[in-house]
Tab-separated table of N, CA and C in Angstrom:
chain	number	residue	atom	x	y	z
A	1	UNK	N	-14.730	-35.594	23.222
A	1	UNK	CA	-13.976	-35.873	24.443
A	1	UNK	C	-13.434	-34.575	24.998
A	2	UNK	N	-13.424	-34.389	26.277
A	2	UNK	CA	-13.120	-33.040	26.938
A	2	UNK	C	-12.133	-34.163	27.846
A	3	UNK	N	-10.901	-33.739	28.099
A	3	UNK	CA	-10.285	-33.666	29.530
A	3	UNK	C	-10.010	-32.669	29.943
A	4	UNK	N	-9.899	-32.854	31.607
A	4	UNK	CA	-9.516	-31.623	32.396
A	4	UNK	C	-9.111	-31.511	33.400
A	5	UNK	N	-7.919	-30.742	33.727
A	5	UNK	CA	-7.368	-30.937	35.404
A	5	UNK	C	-7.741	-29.810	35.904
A	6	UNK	N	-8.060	-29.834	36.807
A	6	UNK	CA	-8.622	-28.252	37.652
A	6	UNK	C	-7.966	-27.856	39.220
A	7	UNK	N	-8.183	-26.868	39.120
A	7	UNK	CA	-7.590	-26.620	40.576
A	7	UNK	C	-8.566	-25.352	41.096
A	8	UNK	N	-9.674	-25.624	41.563
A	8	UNK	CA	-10.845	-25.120	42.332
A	8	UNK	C	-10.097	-24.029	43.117
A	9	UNK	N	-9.292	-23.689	43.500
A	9	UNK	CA	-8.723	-22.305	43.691
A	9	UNK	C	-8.378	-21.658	42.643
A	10	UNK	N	-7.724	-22.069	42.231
A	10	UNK	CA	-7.663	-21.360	40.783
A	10	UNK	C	-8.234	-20.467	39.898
A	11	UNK	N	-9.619	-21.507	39.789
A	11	UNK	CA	-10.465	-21.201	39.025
A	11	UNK	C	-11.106	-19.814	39.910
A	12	UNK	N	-11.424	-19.932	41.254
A	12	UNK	CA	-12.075	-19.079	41.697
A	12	UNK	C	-11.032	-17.861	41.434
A	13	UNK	N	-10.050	-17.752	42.027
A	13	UNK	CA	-9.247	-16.224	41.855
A	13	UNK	C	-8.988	-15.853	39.997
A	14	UNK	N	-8.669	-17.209	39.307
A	14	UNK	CA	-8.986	-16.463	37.958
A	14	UNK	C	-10.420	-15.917	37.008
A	15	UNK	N	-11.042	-16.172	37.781
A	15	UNK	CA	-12.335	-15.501	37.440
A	15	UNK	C	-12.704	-13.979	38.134
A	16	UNK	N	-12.287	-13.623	38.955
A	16	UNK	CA	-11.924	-12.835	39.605
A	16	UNK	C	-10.504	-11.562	39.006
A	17	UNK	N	-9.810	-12.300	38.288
A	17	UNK	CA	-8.686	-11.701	37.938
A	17	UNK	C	-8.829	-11.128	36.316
A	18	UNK	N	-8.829	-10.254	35.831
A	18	UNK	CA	-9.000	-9.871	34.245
A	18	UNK	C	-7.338	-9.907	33.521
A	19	UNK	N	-6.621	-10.362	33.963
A	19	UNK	CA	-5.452	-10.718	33.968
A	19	UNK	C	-5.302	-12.298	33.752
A	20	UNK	N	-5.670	-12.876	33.533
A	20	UNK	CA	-5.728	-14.592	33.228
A	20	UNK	C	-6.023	-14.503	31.767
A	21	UNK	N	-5.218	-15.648	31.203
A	21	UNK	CA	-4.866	-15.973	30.445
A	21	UNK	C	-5.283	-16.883	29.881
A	22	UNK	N	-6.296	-17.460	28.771
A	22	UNK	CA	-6.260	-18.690	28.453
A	22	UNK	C	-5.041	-18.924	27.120
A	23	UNK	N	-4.616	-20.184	27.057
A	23	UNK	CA	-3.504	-20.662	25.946
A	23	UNK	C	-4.027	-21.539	25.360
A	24	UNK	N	-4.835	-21.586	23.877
A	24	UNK	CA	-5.306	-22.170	23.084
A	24	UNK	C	-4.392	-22.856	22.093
A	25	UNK	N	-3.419	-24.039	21.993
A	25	UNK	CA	-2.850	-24.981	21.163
A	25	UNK	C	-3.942	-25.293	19.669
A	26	UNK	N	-3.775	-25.229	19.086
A	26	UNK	CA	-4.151	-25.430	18.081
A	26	UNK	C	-3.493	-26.448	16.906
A	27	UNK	N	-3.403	-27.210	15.734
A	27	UNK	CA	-2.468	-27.159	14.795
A	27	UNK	C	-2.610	-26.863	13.382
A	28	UNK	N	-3.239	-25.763	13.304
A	28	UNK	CA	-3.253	-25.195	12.074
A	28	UNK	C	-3.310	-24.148	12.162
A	29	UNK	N	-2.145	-23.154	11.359
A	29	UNK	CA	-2.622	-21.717	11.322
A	29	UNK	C	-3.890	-21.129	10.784
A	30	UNK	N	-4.549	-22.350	10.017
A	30	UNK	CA	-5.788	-21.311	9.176
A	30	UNK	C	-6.950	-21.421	10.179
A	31	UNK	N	-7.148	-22.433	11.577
A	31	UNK	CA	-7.739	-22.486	12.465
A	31	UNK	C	-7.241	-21.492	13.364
A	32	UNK	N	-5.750	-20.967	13.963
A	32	UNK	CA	-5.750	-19.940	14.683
A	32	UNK	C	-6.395	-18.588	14.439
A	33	UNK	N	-6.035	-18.541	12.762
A	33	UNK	CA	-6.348	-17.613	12.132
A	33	UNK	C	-8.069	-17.047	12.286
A	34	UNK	N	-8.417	-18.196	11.875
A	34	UNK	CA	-10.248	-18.366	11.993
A	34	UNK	C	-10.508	-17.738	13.163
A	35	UNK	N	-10.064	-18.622	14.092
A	35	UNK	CA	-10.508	-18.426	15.809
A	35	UNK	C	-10.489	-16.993	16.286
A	36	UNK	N	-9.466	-16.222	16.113
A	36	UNK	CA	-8.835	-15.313	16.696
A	36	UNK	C	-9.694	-14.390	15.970
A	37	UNK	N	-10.326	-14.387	14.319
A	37	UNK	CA	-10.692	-13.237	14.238
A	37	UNK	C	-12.158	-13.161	14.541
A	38	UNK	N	-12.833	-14.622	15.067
A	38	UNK	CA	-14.121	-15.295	15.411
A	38	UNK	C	-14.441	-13.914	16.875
A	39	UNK	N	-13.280	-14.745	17.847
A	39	UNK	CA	-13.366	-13.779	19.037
A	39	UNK	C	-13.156	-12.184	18.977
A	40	UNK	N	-12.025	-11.484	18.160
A	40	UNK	CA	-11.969	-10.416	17.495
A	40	UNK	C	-13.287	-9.822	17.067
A	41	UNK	N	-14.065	-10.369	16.688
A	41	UNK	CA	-15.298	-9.693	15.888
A	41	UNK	C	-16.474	-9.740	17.083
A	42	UNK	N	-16.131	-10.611	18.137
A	42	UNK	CA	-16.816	-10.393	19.340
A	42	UNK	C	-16.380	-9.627	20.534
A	43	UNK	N	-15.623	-9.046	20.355
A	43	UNK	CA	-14.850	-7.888	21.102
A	43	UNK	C	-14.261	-8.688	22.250
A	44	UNK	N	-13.643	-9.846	21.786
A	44	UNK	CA	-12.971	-10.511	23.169
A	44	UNK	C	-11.165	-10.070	22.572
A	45	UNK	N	-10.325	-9.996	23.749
A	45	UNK	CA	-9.031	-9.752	23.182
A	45	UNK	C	-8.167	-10.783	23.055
A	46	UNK	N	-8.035	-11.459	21.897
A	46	UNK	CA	-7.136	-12.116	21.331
A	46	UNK	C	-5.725	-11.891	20.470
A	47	UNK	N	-4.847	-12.852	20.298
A	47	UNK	CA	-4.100	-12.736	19.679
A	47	UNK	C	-3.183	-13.939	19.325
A	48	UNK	N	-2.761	-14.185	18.535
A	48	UNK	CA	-1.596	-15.303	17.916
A	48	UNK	C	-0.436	-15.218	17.859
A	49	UNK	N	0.322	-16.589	18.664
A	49	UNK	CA	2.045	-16.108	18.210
A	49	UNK	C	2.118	-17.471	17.771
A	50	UNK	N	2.675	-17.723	16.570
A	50	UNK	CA	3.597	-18.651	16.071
A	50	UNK	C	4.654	-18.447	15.066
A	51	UNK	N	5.671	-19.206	14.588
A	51	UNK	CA	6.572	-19.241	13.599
A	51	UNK	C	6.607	-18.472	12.953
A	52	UNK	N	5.491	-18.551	12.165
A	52	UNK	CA	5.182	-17.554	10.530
A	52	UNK	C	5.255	-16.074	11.144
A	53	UNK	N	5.845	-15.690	12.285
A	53	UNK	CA	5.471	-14.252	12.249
A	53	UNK	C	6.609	-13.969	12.190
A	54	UNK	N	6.810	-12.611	12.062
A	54	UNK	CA	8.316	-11.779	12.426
A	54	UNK	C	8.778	-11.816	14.009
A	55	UNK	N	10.037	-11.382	13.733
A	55	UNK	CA	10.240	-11.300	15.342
A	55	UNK	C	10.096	-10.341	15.729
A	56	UNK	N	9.800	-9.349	14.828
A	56	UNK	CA	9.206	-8.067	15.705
A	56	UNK	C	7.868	-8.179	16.139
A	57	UNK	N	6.453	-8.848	15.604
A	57	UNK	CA	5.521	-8.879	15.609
A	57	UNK	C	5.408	-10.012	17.228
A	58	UNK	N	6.441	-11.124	17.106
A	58	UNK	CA	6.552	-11.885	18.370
A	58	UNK	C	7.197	-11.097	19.459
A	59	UNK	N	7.756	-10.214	19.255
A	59	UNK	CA	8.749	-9.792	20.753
A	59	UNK	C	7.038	-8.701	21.347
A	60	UNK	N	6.339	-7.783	20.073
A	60	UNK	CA	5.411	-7.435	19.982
A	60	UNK	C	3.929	-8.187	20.736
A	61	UNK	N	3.522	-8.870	20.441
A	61	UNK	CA	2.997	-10.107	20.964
A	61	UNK	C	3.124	-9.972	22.486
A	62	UNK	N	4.566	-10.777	22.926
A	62	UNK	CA	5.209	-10.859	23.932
A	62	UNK	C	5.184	-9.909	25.261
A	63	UNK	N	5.628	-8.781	24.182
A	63	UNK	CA	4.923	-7.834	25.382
A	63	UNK	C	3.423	-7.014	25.771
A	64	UNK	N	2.802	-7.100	24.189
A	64	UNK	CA	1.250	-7.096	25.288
A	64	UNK	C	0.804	-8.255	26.320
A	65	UNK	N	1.257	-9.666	26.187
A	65	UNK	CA	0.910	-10.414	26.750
A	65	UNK	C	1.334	-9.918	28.477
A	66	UNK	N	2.528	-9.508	28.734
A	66	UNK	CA	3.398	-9.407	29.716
A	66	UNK	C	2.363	-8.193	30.649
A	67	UNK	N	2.302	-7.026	29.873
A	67	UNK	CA	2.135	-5.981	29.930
A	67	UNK	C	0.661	-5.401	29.605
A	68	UNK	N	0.132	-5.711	28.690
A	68	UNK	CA	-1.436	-5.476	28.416
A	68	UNK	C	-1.155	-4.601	27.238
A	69	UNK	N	-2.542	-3.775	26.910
A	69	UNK	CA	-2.338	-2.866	26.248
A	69	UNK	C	-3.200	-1.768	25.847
A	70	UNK	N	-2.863	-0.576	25.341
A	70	UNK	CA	-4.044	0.715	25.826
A	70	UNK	C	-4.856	0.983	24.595
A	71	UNK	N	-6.187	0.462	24.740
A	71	UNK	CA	-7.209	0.781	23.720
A	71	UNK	C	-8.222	2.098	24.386
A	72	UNK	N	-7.926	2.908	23.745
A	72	UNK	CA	-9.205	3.916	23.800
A	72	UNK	C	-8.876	4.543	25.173
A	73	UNK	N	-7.541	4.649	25.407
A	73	UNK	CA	-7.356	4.990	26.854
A	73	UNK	C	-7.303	4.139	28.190
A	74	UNK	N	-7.908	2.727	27.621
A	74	UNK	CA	-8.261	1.706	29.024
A	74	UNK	C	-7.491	0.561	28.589
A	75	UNK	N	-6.830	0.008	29.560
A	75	UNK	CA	-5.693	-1.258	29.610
A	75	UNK	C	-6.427	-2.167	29.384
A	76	UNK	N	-6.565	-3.053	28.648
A	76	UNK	CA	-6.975	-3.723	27.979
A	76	UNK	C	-5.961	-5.041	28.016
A	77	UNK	N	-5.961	-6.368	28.781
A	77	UNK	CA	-5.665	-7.577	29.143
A	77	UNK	C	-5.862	-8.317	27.720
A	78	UNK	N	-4.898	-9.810	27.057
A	78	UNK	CA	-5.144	-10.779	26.494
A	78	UNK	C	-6.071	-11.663	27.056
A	79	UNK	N	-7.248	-12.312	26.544
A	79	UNK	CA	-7.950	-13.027	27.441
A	79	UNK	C	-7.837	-13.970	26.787
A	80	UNK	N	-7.378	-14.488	25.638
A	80	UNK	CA	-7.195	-15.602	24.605
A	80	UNK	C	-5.905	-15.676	23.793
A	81	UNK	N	-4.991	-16.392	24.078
A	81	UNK	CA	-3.678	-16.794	22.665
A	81	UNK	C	-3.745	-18.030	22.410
A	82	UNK	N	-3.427	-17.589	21.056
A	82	UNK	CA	-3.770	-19.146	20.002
A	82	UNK	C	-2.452	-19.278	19.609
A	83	UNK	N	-1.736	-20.298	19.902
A	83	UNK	CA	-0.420	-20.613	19.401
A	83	UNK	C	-0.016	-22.660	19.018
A	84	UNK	N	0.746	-22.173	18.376
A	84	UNK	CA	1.150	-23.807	18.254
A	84	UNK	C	2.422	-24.756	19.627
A	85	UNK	N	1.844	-26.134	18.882
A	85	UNK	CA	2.793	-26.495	20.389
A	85	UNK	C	4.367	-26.320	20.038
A	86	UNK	N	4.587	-26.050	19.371
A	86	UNK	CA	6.165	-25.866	18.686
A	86	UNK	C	6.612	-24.406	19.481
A	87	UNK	N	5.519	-23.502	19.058
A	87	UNK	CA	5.846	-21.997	20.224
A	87	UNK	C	4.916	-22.171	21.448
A	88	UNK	N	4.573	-22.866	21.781
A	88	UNK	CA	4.243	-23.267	23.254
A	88	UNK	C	5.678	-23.709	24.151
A	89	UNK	N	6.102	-24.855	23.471
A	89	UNK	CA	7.624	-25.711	23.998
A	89	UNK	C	8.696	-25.171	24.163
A	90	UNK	N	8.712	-23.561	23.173
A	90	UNK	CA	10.459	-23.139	22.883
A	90	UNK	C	9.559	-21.666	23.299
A	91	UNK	N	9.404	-20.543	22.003
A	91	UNK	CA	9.969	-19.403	22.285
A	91	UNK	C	8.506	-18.982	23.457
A	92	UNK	N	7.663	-19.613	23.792
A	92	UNK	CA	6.572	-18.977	24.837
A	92	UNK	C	6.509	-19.593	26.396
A	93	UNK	N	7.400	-20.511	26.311
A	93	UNK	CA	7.638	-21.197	27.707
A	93	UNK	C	7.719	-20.564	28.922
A	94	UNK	N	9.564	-19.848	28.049
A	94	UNK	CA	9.166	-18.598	29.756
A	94	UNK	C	8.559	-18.191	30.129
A	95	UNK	N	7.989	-17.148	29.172
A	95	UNK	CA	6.862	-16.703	29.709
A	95	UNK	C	5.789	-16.763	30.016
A	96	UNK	N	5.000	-17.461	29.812
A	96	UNK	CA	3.934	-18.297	30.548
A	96	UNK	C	3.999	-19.086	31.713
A	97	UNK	N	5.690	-19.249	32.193
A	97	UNK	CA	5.452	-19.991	33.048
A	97	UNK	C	5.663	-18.836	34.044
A	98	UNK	N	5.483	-17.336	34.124
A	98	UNK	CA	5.447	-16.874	35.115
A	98	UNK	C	4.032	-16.110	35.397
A	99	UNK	N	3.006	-16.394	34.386
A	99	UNK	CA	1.720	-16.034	34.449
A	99	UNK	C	0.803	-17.114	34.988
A	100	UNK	N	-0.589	-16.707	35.328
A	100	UNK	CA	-1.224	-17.601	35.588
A	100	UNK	C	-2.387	-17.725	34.334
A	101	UNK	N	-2.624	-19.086	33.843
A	101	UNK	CA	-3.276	-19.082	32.805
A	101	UNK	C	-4.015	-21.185	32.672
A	102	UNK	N	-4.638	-21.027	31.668
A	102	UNK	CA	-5.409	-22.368	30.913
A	102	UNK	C	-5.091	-22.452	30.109
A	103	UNK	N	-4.503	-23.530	29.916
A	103	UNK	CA	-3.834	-24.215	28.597
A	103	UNK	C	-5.067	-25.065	28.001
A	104	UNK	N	-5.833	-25.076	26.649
A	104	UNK	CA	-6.544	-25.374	26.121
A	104	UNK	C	-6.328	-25.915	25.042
A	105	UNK	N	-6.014	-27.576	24.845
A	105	UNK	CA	-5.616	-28.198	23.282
A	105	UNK	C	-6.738	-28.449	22.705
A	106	UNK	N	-7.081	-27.745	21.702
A	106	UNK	CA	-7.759	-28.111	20.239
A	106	UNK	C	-7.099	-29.120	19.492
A	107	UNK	N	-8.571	-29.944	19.601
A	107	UNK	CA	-8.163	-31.130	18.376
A	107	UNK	C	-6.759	-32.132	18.887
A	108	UNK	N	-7.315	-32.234	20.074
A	108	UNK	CA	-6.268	-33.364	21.018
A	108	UNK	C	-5.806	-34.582	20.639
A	109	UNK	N	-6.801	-34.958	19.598
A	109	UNK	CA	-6.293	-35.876	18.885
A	109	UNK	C	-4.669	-36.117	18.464
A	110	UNK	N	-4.440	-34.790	18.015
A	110	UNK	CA	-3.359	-34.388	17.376
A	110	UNK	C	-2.280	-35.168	18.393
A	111	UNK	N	-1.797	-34.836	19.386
A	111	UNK	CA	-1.113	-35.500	20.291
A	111	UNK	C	-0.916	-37.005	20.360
A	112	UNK	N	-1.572	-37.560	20.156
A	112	UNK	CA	-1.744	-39.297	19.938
A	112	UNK	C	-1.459	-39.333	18.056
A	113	UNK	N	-1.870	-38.896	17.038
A	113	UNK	CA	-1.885	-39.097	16.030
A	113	UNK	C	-0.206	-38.512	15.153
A	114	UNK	N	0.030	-37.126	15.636
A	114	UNK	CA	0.902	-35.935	15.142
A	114	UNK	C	1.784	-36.103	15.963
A	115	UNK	N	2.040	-36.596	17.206
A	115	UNK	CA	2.902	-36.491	18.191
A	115	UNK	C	3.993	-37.524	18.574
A	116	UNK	N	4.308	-38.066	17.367
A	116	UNK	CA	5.482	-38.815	17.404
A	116	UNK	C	6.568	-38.384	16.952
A	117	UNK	N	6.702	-38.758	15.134
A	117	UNK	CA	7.573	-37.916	14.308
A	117	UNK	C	7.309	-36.917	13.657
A	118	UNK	N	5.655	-36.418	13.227
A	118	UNK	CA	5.469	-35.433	12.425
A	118	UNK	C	5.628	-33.997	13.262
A	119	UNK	N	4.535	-34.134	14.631
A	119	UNK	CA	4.983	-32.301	15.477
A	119	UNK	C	5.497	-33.238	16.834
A	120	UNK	N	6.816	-33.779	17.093
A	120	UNK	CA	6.876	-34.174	18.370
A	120	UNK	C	6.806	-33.407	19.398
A	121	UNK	N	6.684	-32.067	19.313
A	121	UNK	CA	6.194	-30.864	20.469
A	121	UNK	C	5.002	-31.351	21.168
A	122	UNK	N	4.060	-32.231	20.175
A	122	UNK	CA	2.770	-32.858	20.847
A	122	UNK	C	3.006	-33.134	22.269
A	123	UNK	N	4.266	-34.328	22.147
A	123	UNK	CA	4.636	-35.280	22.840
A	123	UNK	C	4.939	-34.384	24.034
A	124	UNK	N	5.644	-32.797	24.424
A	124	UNK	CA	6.453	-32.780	25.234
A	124	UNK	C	5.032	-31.614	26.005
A	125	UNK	N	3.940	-31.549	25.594
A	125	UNK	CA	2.940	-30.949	26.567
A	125	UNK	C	2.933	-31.339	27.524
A	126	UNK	N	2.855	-30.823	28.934
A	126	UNK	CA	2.867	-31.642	30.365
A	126	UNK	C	1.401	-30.222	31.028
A	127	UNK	N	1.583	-31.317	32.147
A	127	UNK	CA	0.279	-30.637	33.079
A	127	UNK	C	1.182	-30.104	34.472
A	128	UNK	N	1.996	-29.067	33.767
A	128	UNK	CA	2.290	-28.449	34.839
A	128	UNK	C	1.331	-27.079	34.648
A	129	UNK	N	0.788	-27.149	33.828
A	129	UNK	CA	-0.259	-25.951	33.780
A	129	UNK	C	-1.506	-26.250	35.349
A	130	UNK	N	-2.000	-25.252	35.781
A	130	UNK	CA	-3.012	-24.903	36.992
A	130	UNK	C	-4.506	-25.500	35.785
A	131	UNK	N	-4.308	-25.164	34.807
A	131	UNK	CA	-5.978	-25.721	34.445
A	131	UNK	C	-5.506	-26.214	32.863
A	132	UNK	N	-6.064	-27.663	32.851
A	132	UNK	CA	-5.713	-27.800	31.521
A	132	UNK	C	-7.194	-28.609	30.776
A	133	UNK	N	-7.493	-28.030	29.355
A	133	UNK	CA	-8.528	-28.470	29.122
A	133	UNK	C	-7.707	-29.049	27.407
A	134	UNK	N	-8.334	-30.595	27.168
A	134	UNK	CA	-8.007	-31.038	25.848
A	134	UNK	C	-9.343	-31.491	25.347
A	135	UNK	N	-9.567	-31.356	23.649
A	135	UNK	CA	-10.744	-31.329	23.281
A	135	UNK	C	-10.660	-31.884	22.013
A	136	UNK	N	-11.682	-32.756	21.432
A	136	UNK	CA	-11.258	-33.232	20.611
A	136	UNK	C	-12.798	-34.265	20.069
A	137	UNK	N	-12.764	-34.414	18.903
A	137	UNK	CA	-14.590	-34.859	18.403
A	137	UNK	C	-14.096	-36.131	18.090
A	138	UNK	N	-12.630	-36.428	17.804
A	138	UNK	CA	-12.381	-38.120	17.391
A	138	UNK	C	-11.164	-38.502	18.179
A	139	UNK	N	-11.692	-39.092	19.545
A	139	UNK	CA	-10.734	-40.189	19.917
A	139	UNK	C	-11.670	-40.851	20.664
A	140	UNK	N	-11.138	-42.584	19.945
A	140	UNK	CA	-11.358	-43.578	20.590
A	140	UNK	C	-10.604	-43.981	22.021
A	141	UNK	N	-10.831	-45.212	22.380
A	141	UNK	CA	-10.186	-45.314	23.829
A	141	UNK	C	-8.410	-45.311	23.754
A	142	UNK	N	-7.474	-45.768	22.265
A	142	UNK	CA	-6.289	-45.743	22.213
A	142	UNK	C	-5.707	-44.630	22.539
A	143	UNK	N	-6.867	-43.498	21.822
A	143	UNK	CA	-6.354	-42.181	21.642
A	143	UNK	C	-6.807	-40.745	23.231
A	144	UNK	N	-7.667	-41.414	23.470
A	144	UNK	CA	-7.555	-41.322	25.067
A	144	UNK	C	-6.457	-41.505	25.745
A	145	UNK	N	-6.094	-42.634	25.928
A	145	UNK	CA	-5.006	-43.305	26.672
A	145	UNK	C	-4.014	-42.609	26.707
A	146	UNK	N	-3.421	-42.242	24.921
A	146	UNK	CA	-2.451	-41.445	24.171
A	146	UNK	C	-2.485	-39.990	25.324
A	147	UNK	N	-4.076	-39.050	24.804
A	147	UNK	CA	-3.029	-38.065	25.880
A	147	UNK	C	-3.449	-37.666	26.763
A	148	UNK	N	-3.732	-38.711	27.683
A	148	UNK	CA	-3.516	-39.082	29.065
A	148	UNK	C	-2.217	-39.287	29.870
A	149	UNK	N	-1.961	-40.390	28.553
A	149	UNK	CA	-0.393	-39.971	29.156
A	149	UNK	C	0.115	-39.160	29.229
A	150	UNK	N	0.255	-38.354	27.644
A	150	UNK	CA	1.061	-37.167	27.621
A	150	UNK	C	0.891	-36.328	28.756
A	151	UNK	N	0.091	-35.956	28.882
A	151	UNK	CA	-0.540	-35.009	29.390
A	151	UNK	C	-0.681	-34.821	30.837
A	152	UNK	N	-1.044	-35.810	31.558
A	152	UNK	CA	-0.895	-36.173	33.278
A	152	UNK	C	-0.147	-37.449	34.405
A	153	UNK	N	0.380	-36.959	34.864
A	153	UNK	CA	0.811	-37.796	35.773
A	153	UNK	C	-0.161	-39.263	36.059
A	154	UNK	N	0.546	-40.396	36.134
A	154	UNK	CA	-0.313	-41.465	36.398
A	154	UNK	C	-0.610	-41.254	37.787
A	155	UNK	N	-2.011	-41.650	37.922
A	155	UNK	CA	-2.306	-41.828	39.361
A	155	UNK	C	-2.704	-40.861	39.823
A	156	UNK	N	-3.161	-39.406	38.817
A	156	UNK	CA	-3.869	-38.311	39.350
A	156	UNK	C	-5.072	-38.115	39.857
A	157	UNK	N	-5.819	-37.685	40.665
A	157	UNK	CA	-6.740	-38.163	40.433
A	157	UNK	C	-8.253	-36.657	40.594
A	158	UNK	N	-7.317	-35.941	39.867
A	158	UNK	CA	-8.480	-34.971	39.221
A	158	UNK	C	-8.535	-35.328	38.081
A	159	UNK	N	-9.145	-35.968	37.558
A	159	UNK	CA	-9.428	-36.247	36.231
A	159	UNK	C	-10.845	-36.297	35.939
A	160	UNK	N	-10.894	-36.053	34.738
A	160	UNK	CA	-12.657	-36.221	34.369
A	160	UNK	C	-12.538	-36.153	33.062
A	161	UNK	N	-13.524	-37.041	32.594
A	161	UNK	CA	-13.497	-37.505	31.178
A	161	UNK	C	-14.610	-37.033	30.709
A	162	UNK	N	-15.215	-36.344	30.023
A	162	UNK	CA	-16.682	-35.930	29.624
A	162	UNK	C	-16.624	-36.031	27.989
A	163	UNK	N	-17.993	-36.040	27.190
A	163	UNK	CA	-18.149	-35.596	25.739
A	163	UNK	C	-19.613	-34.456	26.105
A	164	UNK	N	-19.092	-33.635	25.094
A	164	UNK	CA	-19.374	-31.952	24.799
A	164	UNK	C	-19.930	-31.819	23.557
A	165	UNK	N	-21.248	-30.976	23.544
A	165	UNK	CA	-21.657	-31.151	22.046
A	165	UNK	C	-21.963	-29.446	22.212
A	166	UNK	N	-21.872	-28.796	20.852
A	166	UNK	CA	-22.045	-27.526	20.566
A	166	UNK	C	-21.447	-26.425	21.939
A	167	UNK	N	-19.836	-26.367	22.239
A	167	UNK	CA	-19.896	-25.772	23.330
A	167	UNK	C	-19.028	-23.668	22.573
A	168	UNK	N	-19.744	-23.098	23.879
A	168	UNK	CA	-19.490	-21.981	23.319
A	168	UNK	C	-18.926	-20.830	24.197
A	169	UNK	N	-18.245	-19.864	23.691
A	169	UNK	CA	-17.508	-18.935	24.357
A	169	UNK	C	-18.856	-18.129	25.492
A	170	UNK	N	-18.617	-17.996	26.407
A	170	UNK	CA	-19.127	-16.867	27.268
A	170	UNK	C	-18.463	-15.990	27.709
């Protein structure tokens, strides 16, 4: 299952922009972990902020995200962060909400299943994001429904429901 809200301007100037951001939700660190060094080893620029780090390594973080950063002499943009919805909700809010970026939930399930009492951060994802993509290999129609709600306004009507098999970074 793929959902997705789009905003066809958007998309065009962030493709255009090397400054865009995607925000990859995840809920496991050993999957951020994976991911990040997946793209890492493909020379895409990634990076992770959640809990388990220091706060120097997050304020760190924080400001390459803000700011970029100088490899080899050339500014060098985040084009991927993998974080949890716990530092999505609290310490990454602000700042993201003054960038332009794609919020991308892995394993969306999680939200319908995890998103009551175990990570209720699930629960408080909204689509005030410009592009939001949720993804996920097991939900039935309950679990659809689940974060649909969460996730968009009733009565939207960019919506699109698709299933995705083997999809891959370009």
């Amino acid at each position: 299952l793929t959902v997705s809200k789009r905003n066809e301007n958007h998309l065009t100037v962030s493709k255009r922009n090397e400054n865009h951001l995607t925000v990859v939700i995840s809920p496991l660190l050993s999957l951020i972990h994976d991911q990040m060094l997946s793209l890492l080893s493909k020379g895409i620029c990634a990076l992770a902020y959640h809990g388990n780090m220091s706060y120097k390594e997050k304020q760190m973080t924080k400001n390459i995200i803000l700011n970029g950063m100088n490899i080899r002499g050339n500014k060098k943009y985040i084009k991927i962060l993998f974080t949890t919805p716990e530092s999505l909700i609290g310490q990454l809010s602000n700042i993201l909400n003054d960038l332009k970026h794609t919020l991308v939930i892995d394993e969306a399930h999680c939200i319908s299943s995890w998103g009551g009492d175990f990570r209720p951060d699930y629960q408080k994802i909204r689509s005030e994001y410009v592009n939001v993509v949720a993804l996920t290999g097991s939900a039935d129609q309950r679990v659809e429904n689940d974060i649909f709600s969460v996730l968009f306004e009733s009565g939207h009507s960019n919506m699109n429901f698709h299933s995705k098999y083997d999809l891959k970074y370009s």
